[in-house]
Short mmCIF file of N, CA and C in Angstrom, two decimals:
data_model
loop_
_atom_site.label_atom_id
_atom_site.label_comp_id
_atom_site.label_asym_id
_atom_site.label_seq_id
_atom_site.Cartn_x
_atom_site.Cartn_y
_atom_site.Cartn_z
N UNK A 224 145.56 154.19 95.89
CA UNK A 224 146.10 155.49 96.00
C UNK A 224 147.58 155.44 96.26
N UNK A 225 148.28 156.52 95.92
CA UNK A 225 149.69 156.65 96.17
C UNK A 225 149.92 157.05 97.62
N UNK A 226 150.86 156.37 98.29
CA UNK A 226 151.16 156.71 99.68
C UNK A 226 152.04 157.97 99.69
N UNK A 227 151.60 158.96 100.44
CA UNK A 227 152.37 160.19 100.55
C UNK A 227 153.70 159.94 101.20
N UNK A 228 154.69 160.79 100.85
CA UNK A 228 155.97 160.71 101.47
C UNK A 228 155.87 161.16 102.91
N UNK A 229 156.72 160.58 103.75
CA UNK A 229 156.78 161.00 105.14
C UNK A 229 157.31 162.44 105.23
N UNK A 230 156.71 163.34 106.04
CA UNK A 230 157.29 164.69 106.21
C UNK A 230 158.77 164.58 106.60
N UNK A 231 159.62 165.39 105.97
CA UNK A 231 161.03 165.43 106.20
C UNK A 231 161.40 166.66 106.97
N UNK A 232 162.66 166.70 107.43
CA UNK A 232 163.24 167.83 108.17
C UNK A 232 162.38 168.18 109.40
N UNK A 233 161.75 167.19 109.98
CA UNK A 233 160.92 167.43 111.16
C UNK A 233 161.84 167.83 112.35
N UNK A 234 161.44 168.88 113.05
CA UNK A 234 162.25 169.36 114.15
C UNK A 234 161.36 169.96 115.20
N UNK A 235 161.88 169.98 116.45
CA UNK A 235 161.19 170.56 117.55
C UNK A 235 162.00 171.69 118.15
N UNK A 236 161.30 172.70 118.62
CA UNK A 236 161.98 173.87 119.24
C UNK A 236 161.37 174.04 120.63
N UNK A 237 162.19 173.73 121.69
CA UNK A 237 161.77 173.84 123.06
C UNK A 237 161.47 175.25 123.47
N UNK A 238 162.15 176.26 122.86
CA UNK A 238 161.96 177.62 123.20
C UNK A 238 160.58 178.18 122.81
N UNK A 239 160.17 177.80 121.60
CA UNK A 239 158.91 178.33 121.08
C UNK A 239 157.77 177.25 121.15
N UNK A 240 158.07 176.02 121.54
CA UNK A 240 157.11 174.92 121.60
C UNK A 240 156.52 174.64 120.24
N UNK A 241 157.29 174.87 119.18
CA UNK A 241 156.82 174.61 117.84
C UNK A 241 157.48 173.42 117.21
N UNK A 242 156.73 172.54 116.58
CA UNK A 242 157.30 171.48 115.79
C UNK A 242 157.03 171.88 114.35
N UNK A 243 158.02 171.55 113.49
CA UNK A 243 157.89 171.93 112.05
C UNK A 243 158.44 170.85 111.15
N UNK A 244 158.13 170.91 109.91
CA UNK A 244 158.55 169.95 108.95
C UNK A 244 158.44 170.50 107.55
N UNK A 245 158.98 169.86 106.55
CA UNK A 245 158.88 170.31 105.16
C UNK A 245 157.55 169.84 104.62
N UNK A 246 156.81 170.72 103.97
CA UNK A 246 155.51 170.42 103.38
C UNK A 246 155.67 169.25 102.42
N UNK A 247 154.61 168.39 102.35
CA UNK A 247 154.62 167.23 101.47
C UNK A 247 153.70 167.52 100.25
N UNK A 248 154.20 167.35 99.05
CA UNK A 248 153.36 167.51 97.86
C UNK A 248 152.23 166.51 97.87
N UNK A 249 151.00 167.02 97.69
CA UNK A 249 149.83 166.17 97.66
C UNK A 249 149.09 166.05 98.99
N UNK A 250 149.72 166.55 100.07
CA UNK A 250 149.09 166.46 101.39
C UNK A 250 147.95 167.49 101.50
N UNK A 251 146.82 167.07 102.03
CA UNK A 251 145.71 167.98 102.29
C UNK A 251 145.91 168.63 103.66
N UNK A 252 146.50 167.89 104.59
CA UNK A 252 146.71 168.39 105.93
C UNK A 252 147.68 167.51 106.68
N UNK A 253 147.95 167.78 107.95
CA UNK A 253 148.89 166.98 108.74
C UNK A 253 148.25 166.63 110.07
N UNK A 254 148.38 165.43 110.49
CA UNK A 254 147.93 164.99 111.81
C UNK A 254 149.09 164.99 112.76
N UNK A 255 148.86 165.46 113.98
CA UNK A 255 149.87 165.48 115.05
C UNK A 255 149.45 164.45 116.04
N UNK A 256 150.37 163.51 116.28
CA UNK A 256 150.11 162.40 117.26
C UNK A 256 150.85 162.57 118.55
N UNK A 257 150.24 162.22 119.65
CA UNK A 257 150.86 162.17 120.97
C UNK A 257 150.38 160.85 121.59
N UNK A 258 151.32 160.00 121.99
CA UNK A 258 151.02 158.73 122.55
C UNK A 258 150.05 157.92 121.71
N UNK A 259 150.22 158.01 120.41
CA UNK A 259 149.43 157.15 119.52
C UNK A 259 148.05 157.72 119.16
N UNK A 260 147.70 158.90 119.66
CA UNK A 260 146.40 159.49 119.42
C UNK A 260 146.56 160.84 118.73
N UNK A 261 145.71 161.10 117.73
CA UNK A 261 145.75 162.41 117.05
C UNK A 261 145.28 163.48 118.03
N UNK A 262 146.12 164.46 118.32
CA UNK A 262 145.77 165.57 119.21
C UNK A 262 145.49 166.88 118.43
N UNK A 263 145.94 166.91 117.17
CA UNK A 263 145.73 168.13 116.40
C UNK A 263 145.83 167.83 114.92
N UNK A 264 145.30 168.71 114.11
CA UNK A 264 145.44 168.62 112.69
C UNK A 264 145.67 170.07 112.17
N UNK A 265 146.47 170.22 111.16
CA UNK A 265 146.80 171.52 110.61
C UNK A 265 147.05 171.43 109.14
N UNK A 266 146.85 172.51 108.43
CA UNK A 266 147.22 172.56 107.00
C UNK A 266 148.57 173.20 106.83
N UNK A 267 149.15 173.73 107.91
CA UNK A 267 150.47 174.37 107.86
C UNK A 267 151.59 173.29 108.09
N UNK A 268 152.78 173.71 107.80
CA UNK A 268 153.92 172.81 108.01
C UNK A 268 154.60 173.09 109.38
N UNK A 269 153.83 173.55 110.35
CA UNK A 269 154.31 173.76 111.71
C UNK A 269 153.09 173.91 112.60
N UNK A 270 153.35 173.69 113.91
CA UNK A 270 152.26 173.87 114.87
C UNK A 270 152.84 174.09 116.26
N UNK A 271 152.20 174.93 117.03
CA UNK A 271 152.60 175.16 118.43
C UNK A 271 151.90 174.10 119.29
N UNK A 272 152.66 173.32 120.03
CA UNK A 272 152.07 172.22 120.78
C UNK A 272 152.04 172.48 122.28
N UNK A 273 152.21 173.75 122.71
CA UNK A 273 152.22 174.08 124.13
C UNK A 273 150.97 173.64 124.87
N UNK A 274 149.80 173.64 124.22
CA UNK A 274 148.56 173.35 124.91
C UNK A 274 148.31 171.86 125.02
N UNK A 275 149.22 171.01 124.51
CA UNK A 275 148.98 169.56 124.55
C UNK A 275 149.76 168.86 125.61
N UNK A 276 150.38 169.58 126.56
CA UNK A 276 151.04 168.95 127.70
C UNK A 276 152.54 169.17 127.71
N UNK A 277 153.17 168.68 128.77
CA UNK A 277 154.57 168.89 128.98
C UNK A 277 155.39 167.63 128.68
N UNK A 278 156.62 167.89 128.27
CA UNK A 278 157.57 166.81 127.97
C UNK A 278 156.96 165.66 127.16
N UNK A 279 156.57 165.99 125.99
CA UNK A 279 155.93 165.03 125.14
C UNK A 279 156.70 164.74 123.88
N UNK A 280 156.46 163.54 123.32
CA UNK A 280 157.02 163.20 122.04
C UNK A 280 155.88 163.21 121.00
N UNK A 281 156.03 163.95 119.98
CA UNK A 281 155.01 164.10 118.95
C UNK A 281 155.49 163.43 117.63
N UNK A 282 154.55 162.95 116.83
CA UNK A 282 154.82 162.46 115.53
C UNK A 282 153.89 163.15 114.54
N UNK A 283 154.33 163.28 113.28
CA UNK A 283 153.55 163.98 112.26
C UNK A 283 153.27 163.00 111.12
N UNK A 284 152.06 163.10 110.58
CA UNK A 284 151.59 162.30 109.48
C UNK A 284 151.00 163.21 108.40
N UNK A 285 151.42 163.08 107.16
CA UNK A 285 150.80 163.79 106.09
C UNK A 285 149.50 163.10 105.72
N UNK A 286 148.43 163.83 105.54
CA UNK A 286 147.12 163.26 105.28
C UNK A 286 146.76 163.47 103.81
N UNK A 287 146.37 162.37 103.17
CA UNK A 287 145.98 162.46 101.74
C UNK A 287 144.49 162.60 101.63
N UNK A 288 144.03 162.75 100.39
CA UNK A 288 142.59 162.93 100.12
C UNK A 288 141.81 161.61 100.16
N UNK A 289 142.57 160.48 100.28
CA UNK A 289 141.89 159.17 100.33
C UNK A 289 141.51 158.62 99.00
N UNK A 290 141.56 159.45 97.94
CA UNK A 290 141.26 158.98 96.61
C UNK A 290 142.52 158.76 95.81
N UNK A 291 143.25 159.81 95.69
CA UNK A 291 144.57 159.75 94.95
C UNK A 291 145.75 159.53 95.85
N UNK A 292 145.65 159.97 97.10
CA UNK A 292 146.78 159.84 98.05
C UNK A 292 146.30 159.32 99.40
N UNK A 293 147.09 158.38 99.92
CA UNK A 293 146.81 157.88 101.25
C UNK A 293 147.87 158.43 102.19
N UNK A 294 147.57 158.36 103.49
CA UNK A 294 148.40 158.95 104.51
C UNK A 294 149.82 158.41 104.53
N UNK A 295 150.74 159.28 104.90
CA UNK A 295 152.18 158.93 104.94
C UNK A 295 152.46 158.10 106.17
N UNK A 296 153.66 157.53 106.26
CA UNK A 296 154.12 156.96 107.51
C UNK A 296 154.39 158.06 108.51
N UNK A 297 154.40 157.76 109.77
CA UNK A 297 154.65 158.74 110.81
C UNK A 297 156.13 159.10 110.86
N UNK A 298 156.43 160.37 111.24
CA UNK A 298 157.81 160.74 111.44
C UNK A 298 158.39 160.08 112.70
N UNK A 299 159.62 160.21 112.93
CA UNK A 299 160.22 159.81 114.23
C UNK A 299 159.72 160.75 115.26
N UNK A 300 159.75 160.35 116.50
CA UNK A 300 159.27 161.19 117.60
C UNK A 300 160.00 162.49 117.75
N UNK A 301 159.31 163.59 117.94
CA UNK A 301 159.88 164.90 118.13
C UNK A 301 159.62 165.26 119.60
N UNK A 302 160.67 165.40 120.37
CA UNK A 302 160.44 165.72 121.79
C UNK A 302 160.40 167.24 122.05
N UNK A 303 159.40 167.61 122.79
CA UNK A 303 159.24 169.01 123.18
C UNK A 303 159.04 169.05 124.66
N UNK A 304 159.78 169.87 125.34
CA UNK A 304 159.58 170.10 126.74
C UNK A 304 158.92 171.49 126.90
N UNK A 305 157.65 171.47 127.21
CA UNK A 305 156.89 172.72 127.32
C UNK A 305 157.05 173.36 128.70
#
């Protein structure tokens, strides 16, 4: 399978507790990691992380279908102070 591109333009907003990124062509969904563990999955190119704790660094991974596309590398850490 083709490795998906890493999500780009990833950003965190402390005011809204939202992390966002540019959608990746071929991605079925996105995994959100905190401390090396998947804490959420979404099909959108943003997510509110307020319910996952305070002062955390999150990383995003584009998820492929496993047949044609495999998962992307993780983004750099996105710090959110909830």
